[in-house]
mmCIF file of N, CA and C in Angstrom:
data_model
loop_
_atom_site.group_PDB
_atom_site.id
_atom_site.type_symbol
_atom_site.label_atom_id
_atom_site.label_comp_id
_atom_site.label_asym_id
_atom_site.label_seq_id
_atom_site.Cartn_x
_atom_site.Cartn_y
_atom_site.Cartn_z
ATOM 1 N N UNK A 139 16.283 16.247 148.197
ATOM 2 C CA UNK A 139 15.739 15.358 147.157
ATOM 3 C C UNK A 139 14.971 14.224 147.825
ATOM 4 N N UNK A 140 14.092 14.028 147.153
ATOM 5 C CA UNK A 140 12.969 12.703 148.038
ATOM 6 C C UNK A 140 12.583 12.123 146.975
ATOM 7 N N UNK A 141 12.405 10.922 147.468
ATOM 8 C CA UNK A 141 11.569 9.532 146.861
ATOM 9 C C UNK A 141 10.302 9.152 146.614
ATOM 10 N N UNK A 142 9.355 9.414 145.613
ATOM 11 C CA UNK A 142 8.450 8.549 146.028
ATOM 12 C C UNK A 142 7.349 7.772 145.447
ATOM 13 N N UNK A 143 6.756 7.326 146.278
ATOM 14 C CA UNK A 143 6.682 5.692 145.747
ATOM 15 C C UNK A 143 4.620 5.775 145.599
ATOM 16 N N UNK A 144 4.208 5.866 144.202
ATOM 17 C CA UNK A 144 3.358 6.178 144.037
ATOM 18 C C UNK A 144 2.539 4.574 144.029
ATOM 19 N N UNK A 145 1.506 4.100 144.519
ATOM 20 C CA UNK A 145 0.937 2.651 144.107
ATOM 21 C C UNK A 145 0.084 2.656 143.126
ATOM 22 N N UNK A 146 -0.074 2.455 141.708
ATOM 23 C CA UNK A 146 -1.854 2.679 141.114
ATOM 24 C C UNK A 146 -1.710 1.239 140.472
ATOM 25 N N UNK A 147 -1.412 1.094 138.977
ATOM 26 C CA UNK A 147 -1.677 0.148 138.317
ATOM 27 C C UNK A 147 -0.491 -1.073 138.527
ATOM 28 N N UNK A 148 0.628 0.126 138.688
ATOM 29 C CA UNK A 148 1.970 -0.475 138.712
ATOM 30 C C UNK A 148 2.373 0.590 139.405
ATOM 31 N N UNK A 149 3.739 0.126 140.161
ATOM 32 C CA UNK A 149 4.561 1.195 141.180
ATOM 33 C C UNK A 149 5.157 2.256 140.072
ATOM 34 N N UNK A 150 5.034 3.641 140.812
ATOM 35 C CA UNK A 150 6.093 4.121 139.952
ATOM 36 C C UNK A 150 7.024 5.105 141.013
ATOM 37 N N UNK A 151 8.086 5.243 140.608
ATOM 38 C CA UNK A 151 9.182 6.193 141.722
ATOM 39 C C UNK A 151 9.570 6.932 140.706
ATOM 40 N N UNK A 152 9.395 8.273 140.998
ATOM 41 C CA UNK A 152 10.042 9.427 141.240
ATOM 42 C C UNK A 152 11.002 10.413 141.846
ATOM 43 N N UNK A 153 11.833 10.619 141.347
ATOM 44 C CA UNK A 153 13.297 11.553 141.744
ATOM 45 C C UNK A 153 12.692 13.071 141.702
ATOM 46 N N UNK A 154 12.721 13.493 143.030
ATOM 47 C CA UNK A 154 12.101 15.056 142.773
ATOM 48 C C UNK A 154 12.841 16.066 143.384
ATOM 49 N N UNK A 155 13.300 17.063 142.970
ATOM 50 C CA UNK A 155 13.904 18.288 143.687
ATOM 51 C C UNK A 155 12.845 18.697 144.688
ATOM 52 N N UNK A 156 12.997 19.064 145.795
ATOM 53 C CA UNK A 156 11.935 20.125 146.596
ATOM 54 C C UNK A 156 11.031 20.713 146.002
ATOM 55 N N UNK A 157 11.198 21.598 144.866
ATOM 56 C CA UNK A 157 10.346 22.201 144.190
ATOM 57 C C UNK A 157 9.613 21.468 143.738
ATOM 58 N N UNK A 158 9.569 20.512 142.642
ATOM 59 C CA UNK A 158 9.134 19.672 142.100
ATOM 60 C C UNK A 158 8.302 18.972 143.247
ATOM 61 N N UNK A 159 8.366 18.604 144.306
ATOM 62 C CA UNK A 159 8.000 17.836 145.152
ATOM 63 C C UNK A 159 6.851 18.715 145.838
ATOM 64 N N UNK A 160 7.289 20.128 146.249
ATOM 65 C CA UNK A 160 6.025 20.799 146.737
ATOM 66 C C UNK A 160 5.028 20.891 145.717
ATOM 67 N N UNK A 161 5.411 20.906 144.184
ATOM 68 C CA UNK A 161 4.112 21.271 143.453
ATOM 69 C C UNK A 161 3.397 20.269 143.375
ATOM 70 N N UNK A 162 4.316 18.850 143.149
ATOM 71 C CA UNK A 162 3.190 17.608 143.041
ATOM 72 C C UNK A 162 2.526 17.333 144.577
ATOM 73 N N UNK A 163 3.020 17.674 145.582
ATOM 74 C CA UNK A 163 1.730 17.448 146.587
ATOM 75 C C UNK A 163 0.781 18.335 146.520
ATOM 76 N N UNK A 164 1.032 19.673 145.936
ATOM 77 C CA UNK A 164 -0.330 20.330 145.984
ATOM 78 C C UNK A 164 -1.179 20.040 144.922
ATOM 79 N N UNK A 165 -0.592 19.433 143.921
ATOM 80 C CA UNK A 165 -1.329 18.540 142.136
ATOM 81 C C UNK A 165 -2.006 17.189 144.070
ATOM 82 N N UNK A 166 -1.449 16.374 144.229
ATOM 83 C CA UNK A 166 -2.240 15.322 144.755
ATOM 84 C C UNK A 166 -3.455 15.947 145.622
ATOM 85 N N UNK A 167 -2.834 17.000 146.845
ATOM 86 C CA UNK A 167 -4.097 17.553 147.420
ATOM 87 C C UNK A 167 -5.073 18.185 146.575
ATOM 88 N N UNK A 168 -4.776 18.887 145.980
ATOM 89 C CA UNK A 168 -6.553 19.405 145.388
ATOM 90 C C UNK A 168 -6.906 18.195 144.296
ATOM 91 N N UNK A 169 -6.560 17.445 144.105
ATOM 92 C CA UNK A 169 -7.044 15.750 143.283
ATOM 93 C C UNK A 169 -7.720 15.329 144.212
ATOM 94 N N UNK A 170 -6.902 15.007 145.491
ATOM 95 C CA UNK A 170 -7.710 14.685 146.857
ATOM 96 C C UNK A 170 -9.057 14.794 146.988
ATOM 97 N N UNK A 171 -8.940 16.342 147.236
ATOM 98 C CA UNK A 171 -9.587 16.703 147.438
ATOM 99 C C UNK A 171 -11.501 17.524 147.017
ATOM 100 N N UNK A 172 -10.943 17.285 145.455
ATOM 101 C CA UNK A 172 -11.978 16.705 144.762
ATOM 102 C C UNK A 172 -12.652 15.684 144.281
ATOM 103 N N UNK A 173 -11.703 14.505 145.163
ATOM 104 C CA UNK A 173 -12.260 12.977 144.623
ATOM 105 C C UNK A 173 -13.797 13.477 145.871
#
């Protein structure tokens, strides 16, 4: 389970299982990666 600590308007933290956690880094990389 991991933490984490997103910065935008306001902080927000998230409680994520592994799973959950691999899908949202691949949701951030291809966001990334189309900015």
């Amino acid at each position: 389970m991991g933490i984490f600590s997103l910065e935008l308007d306001k902080p927000i933290e998230v409680e994520l299982d592994d799973h959950d956690a691999e899908k949202l880094l691949g949701e951030l990389q291809r966001f990334i990666v189309e900015e």
